[in-house]
PDB file of C-alpha atoms and ligand atoms in Angstrom:
ATOM      1  CA  VAL K 242      68.014 118.547 104.996  1.00  0.00           C
ATOM      2  CA  PRO K 243      69.523 116.148 102.428  1.00  0.00           C
ATOM      3  CA  ILE K 244      70.709 119.146 100.382  1.00  0.00           C
ATOM      4  CA  THR K 245      72.335 120.759 103.393  1.00  0.00           C
ATOM      5  CA  MET K 246      73.988 117.505 104.350  1.00  0.00           C
ATOM      6  CA  ASN K 247      75.218 117.037 100.848  1.00  0.00           C
ATOM      7  CA  SER K 248      76.730 120.520 100.600  1.00  0.00           C
ATOM      8  CA  GLU K 249      78.251 120.195 104.042  1.00  0.00           C
ATOM      9  CA  PHE K 250      79.758 116.940 102.959  1.00  0.00           C
ATOM     10  CA  LYS K 251      81.316 118.581  99.897  1.00  0.00           C
ATOM     11  CA  PHE K 252      82.548 121.488 101.978  1.00  0.00           C
ATOM     12  CA  ASP K 253      84.098 119.010 104.388  1.00  0.00           C
ATOM     13  CA  ALA K 254      85.933 117.164 101.641  1.00  0.00           C
ATOM     14  CA  ASP K 255      87.497 120.479 100.583  1.00  0.00           C
ATOM     15  CA  SER K 256      88.131 121.872 104.036  1.00  0.00           C
ATOM     16  CA  LYS K 257      89.777 118.680 105.228  1.00  0.00           C
ATOM     17  CA  TRP K 258      93.085 119.764 103.685  1.00  0.00           C
ATOM     18  CA  LYS K 259      92.628 123.537 103.933  1.00  0.00           C
ATOM     19  CA  PHE K 260      95.834 125.172 105.066  1.00  0.00           C
ATOM     20  CA  HIS K 261      96.586 128.886 105.465  1.00  0.00           C
ATOM     21  CA  LYS K 262     100.025 130.357 104.874  1.00  0.00           C
ATOM     22  CA  GLU K 263      99.635 132.215 108.180  1.00  0.00           C
ATOM     23  CA  TRP K 264      99.991 128.816 109.851  1.00  0.00           C
ATOM     24  CA  LEU K 265     103.491 128.469 108.420  1.00  0.00           C
ATOM     25  CA  GLU K 266     106.821 129.868 109.497  1.00  0.00           C
ATOM     26  CA  PHE K 267     109.067 129.579 106.426  1.00  0.00           C
ATOM     27  CA  ASP K 268     112.660 128.410 106.661  1.00  0.00           C
ATOM     28  CA  GLU K 269     115.250 127.350 104.060  1.00  0.00           C
ATOM     29  CA  VAL K 270     114.673 126.280 100.455  1.00  0.00           C
ATOM     30  CA  LEU K 271     114.988 122.481 100.162  1.00  0.00           C
ATOM     31  CA  GLY K 272     114.778 122.123  96.413  1.00  0.00           C
ATOM     32  CA  GLU K 273     114.220 124.264  93.410  1.00  0.00           C
ATOM     33  CA  GLY K 274     113.406 123.731  89.760  1.00  0.00           C
ATOM     34  CA  GLU K 275     112.536 126.028  86.901  1.00  0.00           C
ATOM     35  CA  PHE K 276     108.860 126.344  87.803  1.00  0.00           C
ATOM     36  CA  GLY K 277     108.533 125.080  91.330  1.00  0.00           C
ATOM     37  CA  LYS K 278     110.251 124.903  94.674  1.00  0.00           C
ATOM     38  CA  VAL K 279     110.069 123.113  98.022  1.00  0.00           C
ATOM     39  CA  VAL K 280     110.626 125.178 101.160  1.00  0.00           C
ATOM     40  CA  LYS K 281     111.064 123.918 104.702  1.00  0.00           C
ATOM     41  CA  ALA K 282     108.567 125.460 107.116  1.00  0.00           C
ATOM     42  CA  PHE K 283     107.228 125.010 110.618  1.00  0.00           C
ATOM     43  CA  ASP K 284     103.573 124.317 111.267  1.00  0.00           C
ATOM     44  CA  ILE K 285     102.929 126.789 114.116  1.00  0.00           C
ATOM     45  CA  GLN K 286      99.590 125.133 114.815  1.00  0.00           C
ATOM     46  CA  THR K 287     101.277 122.029 116.157  1.00  0.00           C
ATOM     47  CA  GLU K 288     102.564 122.004 119.690  1.00  0.00           C
ATOM     48  CA  LYS K 289     106.229 121.532 118.842  1.00  0.00           C
ATOM     49  CA  LYS K 290     106.106 123.521 115.590  1.00  0.00           C
ATOM     50  CA  LYS K 291     106.487 120.428 113.457  1.00  0.00           C
ATOM     51  CA  ALA K 292     108.697 120.774 110.373  1.00  0.00           C
ATOM     52  CA  VAL K 293     106.885 120.396 107.036  1.00  0.00           C
ATOM     53  CA  ALA K 294     107.830 120.744 103.374  1.00  0.00           C
ATOM     54  CA  VAL K 295     105.860 123.257 101.314  1.00  0.00           C
ATOM     55  CA  LYS K 296     105.687 122.710  97.581  1.00  0.00           C
ATOM     56  CA  MET K 297     104.776 125.726  95.494  1.00  0.00           C
ATOM     57  CA  LEU K 298     105.071 127.307  92.068  1.00  0.00           C
ATOM     58  CA  LYS K 299     107.597 129.972  91.217  1.00  0.00           C
ATOM     59  CA  THR K 300     106.708 133.216  89.499  1.00  0.00           C
ATOM     60  CA  GLY K 301     106.635 132.544  85.773  1.00  0.00           C
ATOM     61  CA  ALA K 302     104.983 129.146  86.111  1.00  0.00           C
ATOM     62  CA  ASN K 303     102.205 128.656  83.561  1.00  0.00           C
ATOM     63  CA  SER K 304      98.864 126.853  83.644  1.00  0.00           C
ATOM     64  CA  SER K 305     100.357 123.424  82.900  1.00  0.00           C
ATOM     65  CA  GLU K 306     102.582 123.703  85.972  1.00  0.00           C
ATOM     66  CA  LEU K 307      99.541 124.723  88.022  1.00  0.00           C
ATOM     67  CA  ILE K 308      97.688 121.698  86.658  1.00  0.00           C
ATOM     68  CA  ALA K 309     100.646 119.487  87.657  1.00  0.00           C
ATOM     69  CA  LEU K 310     100.517 120.843  91.225  1.00  0.00           C
ATOM     70  CA  LEU K 311      96.731 120.403  91.439  1.00  0.00           C
ATOM     71  CA  SER K 312      97.003 116.868  90.005  1.00  0.00           C
ATOM     72  CA  GLU K 313      99.560 116.000  92.644  1.00  0.00           C
ATOM     73  CA  PHE K 314      97.133 117.361  95.249  1.00  0.00           C
ATOM     74  CA  GLN K 315      94.338 115.156  93.876  1.00  0.00           C
ATOM     75  CA  LEU K 316      96.559 112.106  93.798  1.00  0.00           C
ATOM     76  CA  LEU K 317      98.082 112.533  97.260  1.00  0.00           C
ATOM     77  CA  GLN K 318      94.655 112.852  98.903  1.00  0.00           C
ATOM     78  CA  ASP K 319      94.098 109.144  98.383  1.00  0.00           C
ATOM     79  CA  VAL K 320      97.473 107.759  99.411  1.00  0.00           C
ATOM     80  CA  SER K 321      98.337 106.649 102.912  1.00  0.00           C
ATOM     81  CA  HIS K 322     101.315 104.371 103.473  1.00  0.00           C
ATOM     82  CA  PRO K 323     104.398 104.689 105.732  1.00  0.00           C
ATOM     83  CA  ASN K 324     106.681 104.494 102.674  1.00  0.00           C
ATOM     84  CA  VAL K 325     104.915 107.101 100.552  1.00  0.00           C
ATOM     85  CA  ILE K 326     105.177 110.841 101.259  1.00  0.00           C
ATOM     86  CA  LYS K 327     102.024 112.131 102.983  1.00  0.00           C
ATOM     87  CA  LEU K 328      99.934 115.175 102.262  1.00  0.00           C
ATOM     88  CA  ILE K 329      99.311 117.357 105.326  1.00  0.00           C
ATOM     89  CA  GLY K 330      97.373 120.192 103.771  1.00  0.00           C
ATOM     90  CA  ALA K 331      96.962 122.438 100.782  1.00  0.00           C
ATOM     91  CA  SER K 332      95.904 125.848  99.629  1.00  0.00           C
ATOM     92  CA  THR K 333      94.783 125.615  96.051  1.00  0.00           C
ATOM     93  CA  ASP K 334      92.487 128.599  95.509  1.00  0.00           C
ATOM     94  CA  GLY K 335      94.603 131.656  96.308  1.00  0.00           C
ATOM     95  CA  ASP K 336      97.086 133.277  93.952  1.00  0.00           C
ATOM     96  CA  CYS K 337      99.937 131.354  95.555  1.00  0.00           C
ATOM     97  CA  PRO K 338      98.803 127.708  95.611  1.00  0.00           C
ATOM     98  CA  PHE K 339     100.861 125.284  97.717  1.00  0.00           C
ATOM     99  CA  LEU K 340     100.917 121.757  99.075  1.00  0.00           C
ATOM    100  CA  VAL K 341     102.073 120.961 102.611  1.00  0.00           C
ATOM    101  CA  LEU K 342     103.907 117.654 102.745  1.00  0.00           C
ATOM    102  CA  GLU K 343     105.455 115.576 105.472  1.00  0.00           C
ATOM    103  CA  TYR K 344     109.097 116.608 106.006  1.00  0.00           C
ATOM    104  CA  ALA K 345     111.923 114.149 105.403  1.00  0.00           C
ATOM    105  CA  LYS K 346     114.913 115.316 107.398  1.00  0.00           C
ATOM    106  CA  TYR K 347     117.648 113.587 105.359  1.00  0.00           C
ATOM    107  CA  GLY K 348     116.398 114.800 101.980  1.00  0.00           C
ATOM    108  CA  SER K 349     116.725 112.674  98.852  1.00  0.00           C
ATOM    109  CA  LEU K 350     118.101 109.155  99.129  1.00  0.00           C
ATOM    110  CA  ARG K 351     120.521 109.806  96.254  1.00  0.00           C
ATOM    111  CA  SER K 352     122.121 112.785  98.002  1.00  0.00           C
ATOM    112  CA  TYR K 353     122.210 110.869 101.302  1.00  0.00           C
ATOM    113  CA  LEU K 354     124.011 107.918  99.695  1.00  0.00           C
ATOM    114  CA  ARG K 355     126.494 110.188  97.927  1.00  0.00           C
ATOM    115  CA  LEU K 356     127.174 112.104 101.133  1.00  0.00           C
ATOM    116  CA  SER K 357     127.746 108.836 103.029  1.00  0.00           C
ATOM    117  CA  ARG K 358     130.698 108.094 100.691  1.00  0.00           C
ATOM    118  CA  LYS K 359     132.587 111.072 102.100  1.00  0.00           C
ATOM    119  CA  LEU K 360     132.244 109.971 105.723  1.00  0.00           C
ATOM    120  CA  ASP K 361     135.639 108.257 105.955  1.00  0.00           C
ATOM    121  CA  THR K 362     137.379 111.401 104.733  1.00  0.00           C
ATOM    122  CA  CYS K 363     135.659 113.602 107.367  1.00  0.00           C
ATOM    123  CA  GLU K 364     134.188 115.906 104.753  1.00  0.00           C
ATOM    124  CA  VAL K 365     130.706 115.767 106.247  1.00  0.00           C
ATOM    125  CA  ASP K 366     129.417 118.162 108.867  1.00  0.00           C
ATOM    126  CA  PRO K 367     128.254 115.987 111.819  1.00  0.00           C
ATOM    127  CA  GLU K 368     125.207 118.288 111.980  1.00  0.00           C
ATOM    128  CA  VAL K 369     123.863 116.697 108.780  1.00  0.00           C
ATOM    129  CA  GLY K 370     123.466 113.425 110.674  1.00  0.00           C
ATOM    130  CA  VAL K 371     124.620 111.151 107.861  1.00  0.00           C
ATOM    131  CA  GLU K 372     125.885 107.825 109.127  1.00  0.00           C
ATOM    132  CA  ALA K 373     127.782 105.046 107.363  1.00  0.00           C
ATOM    133  CA  VAL K 374     125.439 103.083 105.123  1.00  0.00           C
ATOM    134  CA  THR K 375     125.594  99.342 105.785  1.00  0.00           C
ATOM    135  CA  VAL K 376     124.551  96.376 103.625  1.00  0.00           C
ATOM    136  CA  LYS K 377     121.562  95.980 105.968  1.00  0.00           C
ATOM    137  CA  ASP K 378     120.586  99.624 105.354  1.00  0.00           C
ATOM    138  CA  ILE K 379     120.676  99.096 101.587  1.00  0.00           C
ATOM    139  CA  LEU K 380     118.537  95.960 101.822  1.00  0.00           C
ATOM    140  CA  SER K 381     116.145  97.773 104.153  1.00  0.00           C
ATOM    141  CA  PHE K 382     115.854 100.741 101.741  1.00  0.00           C
ATOM    142  CA  ALA K 383     115.090  98.345  98.840  1.00  0.00           C
ATOM    143  CA  TRP K 384     112.555  96.468 101.000  1.00  0.00           C
ATOM    144  CA  GLN K 385     110.786  99.674 102.140  1.00  0.00           C
ATOM    145  CA  ILE K 386     110.552 100.987  98.567  1.00  0.00           C
ATOM    146  CA  CYS K 387     109.090  97.609  97.480  1.00  0.00           C
ATOM    147  CA  LYS K 388     106.442  97.880 100.174  1.00  0.00           C
ATOM    148  CA  GLY K 389     105.519 101.426  99.119  1.00  0.00           C
ATOM    149  CA  MET K 390     105.389 100.360  95.466  1.00  0.00           C
ATOM    150  CA  GLY K 391     103.295  97.301  96.374  1.00  0.00           C
ATOM    151  CA  TYR K 392     100.818  99.706  97.943  1.00  0.00           C
ATOM    152  CA  LEU K 393     100.807 102.003  94.880  1.00  0.00           C
ATOM    153  CA  THR K 394     100.195  98.917  92.724  1.00  0.00           C
ATOM    154  CA  GLU K 395      97.181  98.017  94.880  1.00  0.00           C
ATOM    155  CA  ILE K 396      95.653 101.449  94.418  1.00  0.00           C
ATOM    156  CA  LYS K 397      96.477 101.212  90.685  1.00  0.00           C
ATOM    157  CA  LEU K 398      98.976 104.029  90.620  1.00  0.00           C
ATOM    158  CA  VAL K 399     101.920 103.902  88.217  1.00  0.00           C
ATOM    159  CA  HIS K 400     104.823 106.075  89.345  1.00  0.00           C
ATOM    160  CA  ARG K 401     106.703 106.505  86.021  1.00  0.00           C
ATOM    161  CA  ASP K 402     109.767 108.120  87.587  1.00  0.00           C
ATOM    162  CA  LEU K 403     111.057 105.765  90.231  1.00  0.00           C
ATOM    163  CA  ALA K 404     114.697 106.716  90.963  1.00  0.00           C
ATOM    164  CA  ALA K 405     116.835 107.413  94.045  1.00  0.00           C
ATOM    165  CA  ARG K 406     116.385 111.165  93.472  1.00  0.00           C
ATOM    166  CA  ASN K 407     112.624 110.669  94.041  1.00  0.00           C
ATOM    167  CA  ILE K 408     112.915 108.778  97.320  1.00  0.00           C
ATOM    168  CA  LEU K 409     113.072 110.887 100.469  1.00  0.00           C
ATOM    169  CA  LEU K 410     114.690 109.696 103.669  1.00  0.00           C
ATOM    170  CA  ALA K 411     112.910 110.608 106.891  1.00  0.00           C
ATOM    171  CA  GLU K 412     113.743 110.289 110.593  1.00  0.00           C
ATOM    172  CA  GLY K 413     114.607 106.707 111.523  1.00  0.00           C
ATOM    173  CA  LYS K 414     115.908 106.044 107.969  1.00  0.00           C
ATOM    174  CA  ILE K 415     112.380 105.608 106.658  1.00  0.00           C
ATOM    175  CA  CYS K 416     112.103 105.730 102.863  1.00  0.00           C
ATOM    176  CA  LYS K 417     109.273 107.804 101.408  1.00  0.00           C
ATOM    177  CA  ILE K 418     108.404 107.503  97.731  1.00  0.00           C
ATOM    178  CA  SER K 419     107.734 110.940  96.321  1.00  0.00           C
ATOM    179  CA  ASP K 420     107.716 112.693  93.004  1.00  0.00           C
ATOM    180  CA  PHE K 421     109.329 116.022  92.519  1.00  0.00           C
ATOM    181  CA  GLY K 422     108.219 116.323  88.886  1.00  0.00           C
ATOM    182  CA  LEU K 423     107.665 120.017  89.025  1.00  0.00           C
ATOM    183  CA  THR K 424     110.314 121.061  91.477  1.00  0.00           C
ATOM    184  CA  ARG K 425     113.333 119.189  90.233  1.00  0.00           C
ATOM    185  CA  ASP K 426     115.177 121.119  87.577  1.00  0.00           C
ATOM    186  CA  ILE K 427     114.743 118.601  84.793  1.00  0.00           C
ATOM    187  CA  TYR K 428     116.433 121.051  82.447  1.00  0.00           C
ATOM    188  CA  GLU K 429     119.613 121.101  84.498  1.00  0.00           C
ATOM    189  CA  ASP K 430     119.495 117.474  85.616  1.00  0.00           C
ATOM    190  CA  SER K 431     121.368 115.352  83.067  1.00  0.00           C
ATOM    191  CA  ALA K 432     119.210 112.338  83.990  1.00  0.00           C
ATOM    192  CA  TYR K 433     116.458 113.797  81.801  1.00  0.00           C
ATOM    193  CA  LEU K 434     116.916 113.804  78.048  1.00  0.00           C
ATOM    194  CA  LYS K 435     114.782 115.892  75.740  1.00  0.00           C
ATOM    195  CA  ARG K 436     112.926 113.558  73.435  1.00  0.00           C
ATOM    196  CA  SER K 437     110.286 115.222  71.266  1.00  0.00           C
ATOM    197  CA  ARG K 438     108.473 117.579  73.689  1.00  0.00           C
ATOM    198  CA  GLU K 439     108.949 115.835  76.989  1.00  0.00           C
ATOM    199  CA  ARG K 440     112.083 115.388  79.024  1.00  0.00           C
ATOM    200  CA  VAL K 441     112.426 111.778  80.077  1.00  0.00           C
ATOM    201  CA  PRO K 442     114.692 109.871  82.500  1.00  0.00           C
ATOM    202  CA  VAL K 443     115.997 107.530  79.766  1.00  0.00           C
ATOM    203  CA  LYS K 444     118.350 105.455  81.928  1.00  0.00           C
ATOM    204  CA  TRP K 445     115.557 104.477  84.341  1.00  0.00           C
ATOM    205  CA  MET K 446     113.056 103.615  81.625  1.00  0.00           C
ATOM    206  CA  ALA K 447     111.944 100.171  80.472  1.00  0.00           C
ATOM    207  CA  PRO K 448     112.372  99.409  76.746  1.00  0.00           C
ATOM    208  CA  GLU K 449     108.598  99.535  76.134  1.00  0.00           C
ATOM    209  CA  SER K 450     108.404 102.991  77.731  1.00  0.00           C
ATOM    210  CA  LEU K 451     111.274 104.204  75.534  1.00  0.00           C
ATOM    211  CA  ALA K 452     109.757 102.726  72.378  1.00  0.00           C
ATOM    212  CA  ASP K 453     106.020 103.183  72.844  1.00  0.00           C
ATOM    213  CA  HIS K 454     105.509 105.470  75.886  1.00  0.00           C
ATOM    214  CA  VAL K 455     103.929 102.499  77.667  1.00  0.00           C
ATOM    215  CA  TYR K 456     104.039 102.865  81.462  1.00  0.00           C
ATOM    216  CA  THR K 457     102.781 100.119  83.759  1.00  0.00           C
ATOM    217  CA  THR K 458     103.604  98.657  87.163  1.00  0.00           C
ATOM    218  CA  LYS K 459     105.963  96.354  85.214  1.00  0.00           C
ATOM    219  CA  SER K 460     107.858  99.355  83.826  1.00  0.00           C
ATOM    220  CA  ASP K 461     108.043 100.641  87.431  1.00  0.00           C
ATOM    221  CA  VAL K 462     109.640  97.278  88.328  1.00  0.00           C
ATOM    222  CA  TRP K 463     112.331  97.863  85.676  1.00  0.00           C
ATOM    223  CA  SER K 464     113.030 101.329  87.174  1.00  0.00           C
ATOM    224  CA  PHE K 465     113.109  99.745  90.633  1.00  0.00           C
ATOM    225  CA  GLY K 466     115.942  97.493  89.396  1.00  0.00           C
ATOM    226  CA  ILE K 467     117.893 100.575  88.298  1.00  0.00           C
ATOM    227  CA  LEU K 468     117.102 102.201  91.667  1.00  0.00           C
ATOM    228  CA  CYS K 469     118.547  99.126  93.460  1.00  0.00           C
ATOM    229  CA  TRP K 470     121.711  99.527  91.358  1.00  0.00           C
ATOM    230  CA  GLU K 471     121.861 103.155  92.566  1.00  0.00           C
ATOM    231  CA  LEU K 472     121.531 101.980  96.188  1.00  0.00           C
ATOM    232  CA  ILE K 473     124.300  99.394  95.834  1.00  0.00           C
ATOM    233  CA  THR K 474     126.688 101.867  94.177  1.00  0.00           C
ATOM    234  CA  LEU K 475     125.828 104.539  96.809  1.00  0.00           C
ATOM    235  CA  GLY K 476     124.248 106.858  94.306  1.00  0.00           C
ATOM    236  CA  ALA K 477     126.275 106.351  91.125  1.00  0.00           C
ATOM    237  CA  SER K 478     124.767 107.327  87.765  1.00  0.00           C
ATOM    238  CA  PRO K 479     123.519 104.294  85.803  1.00  0.00           C
ATOM    239  CA  TYR K 480     125.148 103.078  82.562  1.00  0.00           C
ATOM    240  CA  PRO K 481     128.282 105.173  83.094  1.00  0.00           C
ATOM    241  CA  GLY K 482     129.817 106.326  79.835  1.00  0.00           C
ATOM    242  CA  ILE K 483     126.853 105.269  77.701  1.00  0.00           C
ATOM    243  CA  PRO K 484     125.118 108.084  75.808  1.00  0.00           C
ATOM    244  CA  PRO K 485     121.379 107.875  76.529  1.00  0.00           C
ATOM    245  CA  GLN K 486     120.685 108.054  72.777  1.00  0.00           C
ATOM    246  CA  ASN K 487     122.336 104.634  72.320  1.00  0.00           C
ATOM    247  CA  LEU K 488     120.623 102.924  75.235  1.00  0.00           C
ATOM    248  CA  TYR K 489     117.479 101.576  73.591  1.00  0.00           C
ATOM    249  CA  HIS K 490     119.432  99.795  70.869  1.00  0.00           C
ATOM    250  CA  LEU K 491     121.831  98.283  73.411  1.00  0.00           C
ATOM    251  CA  LEU K 492     118.980  97.046  75.639  1.00  0.00           C
ATOM    252  CA  LYS K 493     117.173  95.504  72.672  1.00  0.00           C
ATOM    253  CA  ASN K 494     120.383  93.609  71.881  1.00  0.00           C
ATOM    254  CA  GLY K 495     120.361  92.174  75.378  1.00  0.00           C
ATOM    255  CA  TYR K 496     122.886  94.529  76.969  1.00  0.00           C
ATOM    256  CA  ARG K 497     122.453  95.124  80.736  1.00  0.00           C
ATOM    257  CA  MET K 498     124.591  96.772  83.428  1.00  0.00           C
ATOM    258  CA  GLU K 499     127.121  94.428  84.981  1.00  0.00           C
ATOM    259  CA  ARG K 500     127.178  93.337  88.614  1.00  0.00           C
ATOM    260  CA  PRO K 501     128.778  96.000  90.846  1.00  0.00           C
ATOM    261  CA  GLU K 502     131.782  94.639  92.807  1.00  0.00           C
ATOM    262  CA  ASN K 503     130.068  94.905  96.188  1.00  0.00           C
ATOM    263  CA  CYS K 504     126.839  93.240  94.970  1.00  0.00           C
ATOM    264  CA  SER K 505     126.207  89.581  95.795  1.00  0.00           C
ATOM    265  CA  GLU K 506     125.228  87.174  93.008  1.00  0.00           C
ATOM    266  CA  THR K 507     121.911  86.639  94.841  1.00  0.00           C
ATOM    267  CA  VAL K 508     120.990  90.318  94.849  1.00  0.00           C
ATOM    268  CA  PHE K 509     122.199  90.750  91.278  1.00  0.00           C
ATOM    269  CA  SER K 510     119.979  87.902  90.087  1.00  0.00           C
ATOM    270  CA  ILE K 511     116.995  89.875  91.489  1.00  0.00           C
ATOM    271  CA  LEU K 512     118.044  93.006  89.571  1.00  0.00           C
ATOM    272  CA  ARG K 513     118.408  90.966  86.370  1.00  0.00           C
ATOM    273  CA  LYS K 514     114.834  89.683  86.799  1.00  0.00           C
ATOM    274  CA  CYS K 515     113.607  93.303  86.995  1.00  0.00           C
ATOM    275  CA  TRP K 516     115.333  93.944  83.667  1.00  0.00           C
ATOM    276  CA  ALA K 517     113.586  91.166  81.713  1.00  0.00           C
ATOM    277  CA  ASP K 518     112.803  92.359  78.192  1.00  0.00           C
ATOM    278  CA  ASP K 519     109.272  90.944  78.477  1.00  0.00           C
ATOM    279  CA  PRO K 520     107.325  93.047  81.021  1.00  0.00           C
ATOM    280  CA  ASN K 521     105.403  89.942  82.131  1.00  0.00           C
ATOM    281  CA  GLY K 522     108.683  88.190  82.866  1.00  0.00           C
ATOM    282  CA  ARG K 523     109.501  90.773  85.556  1.00  0.00           C
ATOM    283  CA  PRO K 524     108.676  90.011  89.209  1.00  0.00           C
ATOM    284  CA  SER K 525     105.887  91.731  91.152  1.00  0.00           C
ATOM    285  CA  PHE K 526     106.590  94.151  94.000  1.00  0.00           C
ATOM    286  CA  LYS K 527     104.982  91.577  96.324  1.00  0.00           C
ATOM    287  CA  TYR K 528     107.549  88.954  95.258  1.00  0.00           C
ATOM    288  CA  LEU K 529     110.378  91.493  95.527  1.00  0.00           C
ATOM    289  CA  THR K 530     109.262  92.493  99.050  1.00  0.00           C
ATOM    290  CA  ILE K 531     109.512  88.862 100.181  1.00  0.00           C
ATOM    291  CA  GLN K 532     112.942  88.454  98.556  1.00  0.00           C
ATOM    292  CA  PHE K 533     114.401  91.546 100.237  1.00  0.00           C
ATOM    293  CA  GLU K 534     112.708  90.703 103.523  1.00  0.00           C
ATOM    294  CA  SER K 535     114.471  87.334 103.660  1.00  0.00           C
ATOM    295  CA  LEU K 536     117.828  88.822 102.574  1.00  0.00           C
ATOM    296  CA  MET K 537     117.525  91.517 105.226  1.00  0.00           C
ATOM    297  CA  THR K 538     117.027  89.067 108.059  1.00  0.00           C
ATOM    298  CA  PHE K 539     120.049  86.925 107.145  1.00  0.00           C
ATOM    299  CA  ASP K 540     122.997  87.665 109.367  1.00  0.00           C
ATOM    300  CA  LEU K 541     125.331  89.742 107.251  1.00  0.00           C
TER     301      LEU K 541
HETATM  302  N1  LIG V 280     112.643 118.037  99.367  1.00  0.00           N
HETATM  303  C1  LIG V 280     111.552 117.916  98.616  1.00  0.00           C
HETATM  304  N2  LIG V 280     110.525 117.481  99.326  1.00  0.00           N
HETATM  305  C2  LIG V 280     110.975 117.317 100.573  1.00  0.00           C
HETATM  306  C3  LIG V 280     110.386 116.868 101.783  1.00  0.00           C
HETATM  307  N3  LIG V 280     109.105 116.496 101.822  1.00  0.00           N
HETATM  308  N4  LIG V 280     111.160 116.806 102.878  1.00  0.00           N
HETATM  309  C4  LIG V 280     112.434 117.176 102.813  1.00  0.00           C
HETATM  310  N5  LIG V 280     113.045 117.597 101.721  1.00  0.00           N
HETATM  311  C5  LIG V 280     112.327 117.673 100.609  1.00  0.00           C
END
């Protein structure tokens, strides 16, 4: 009996996420990279055919891309927080492995913010559902991301690529931390610079990550500061005009981005704390959550 129970238990752990492609009705492509893509689909097993996002490899992907997909599967099994993208199911044994993820109807936060800029000029299709982004929205986005990151810190997970392009916006303007690693075209995206073998998002990286490949929750806090700058500028690209090759030297000499015009001194002082040269001098996500929470509830 113990053996049977044990094997049933193992089988259960695997079958918990088991998803068949016959349960999916595929729709449009949401994102595509060199080796992976995300496709919108409908889960026909749910009553209202709930929309989901299916992450899969493209033909030509090699074993390291498969490993990346399987690692993401492993990692997502243990995360459960309203501000982190959720795993719904997976098929990892067939010849077309895929992950089924919760669908975020507004797509990436960066694209949402950039689209919101065009609202006043009537260039946006009302169908897209983008609304004007207010100061309260921006503070709420920062606060939600802090909460998600606080959770990842608790479960000892370092993100390494925190940026507006990796935050999804779901129904009700809920931020979901995600990682497109595989599916974003890091070869086309100018945010990633080739340095030795890897392509790295230089302008989001803390000095110690640039110098020594050291990634910690404190280097995530640095990236969070850059992400806040992206929110405030409605999706601008950080360090405009500065070649990424020169950045490390500038940062080591104390250079930091200046305060955007529409950013209060209070908020900017928080960003500056995230960009402390000493990782231990940077605030925790817990502290940041409290700061944004109090800013959010002020009458603005
Ligand atoms: N693009 C990539 N992942 C997505 C998701 N989960 N929802 C919507 N768009 C996406």
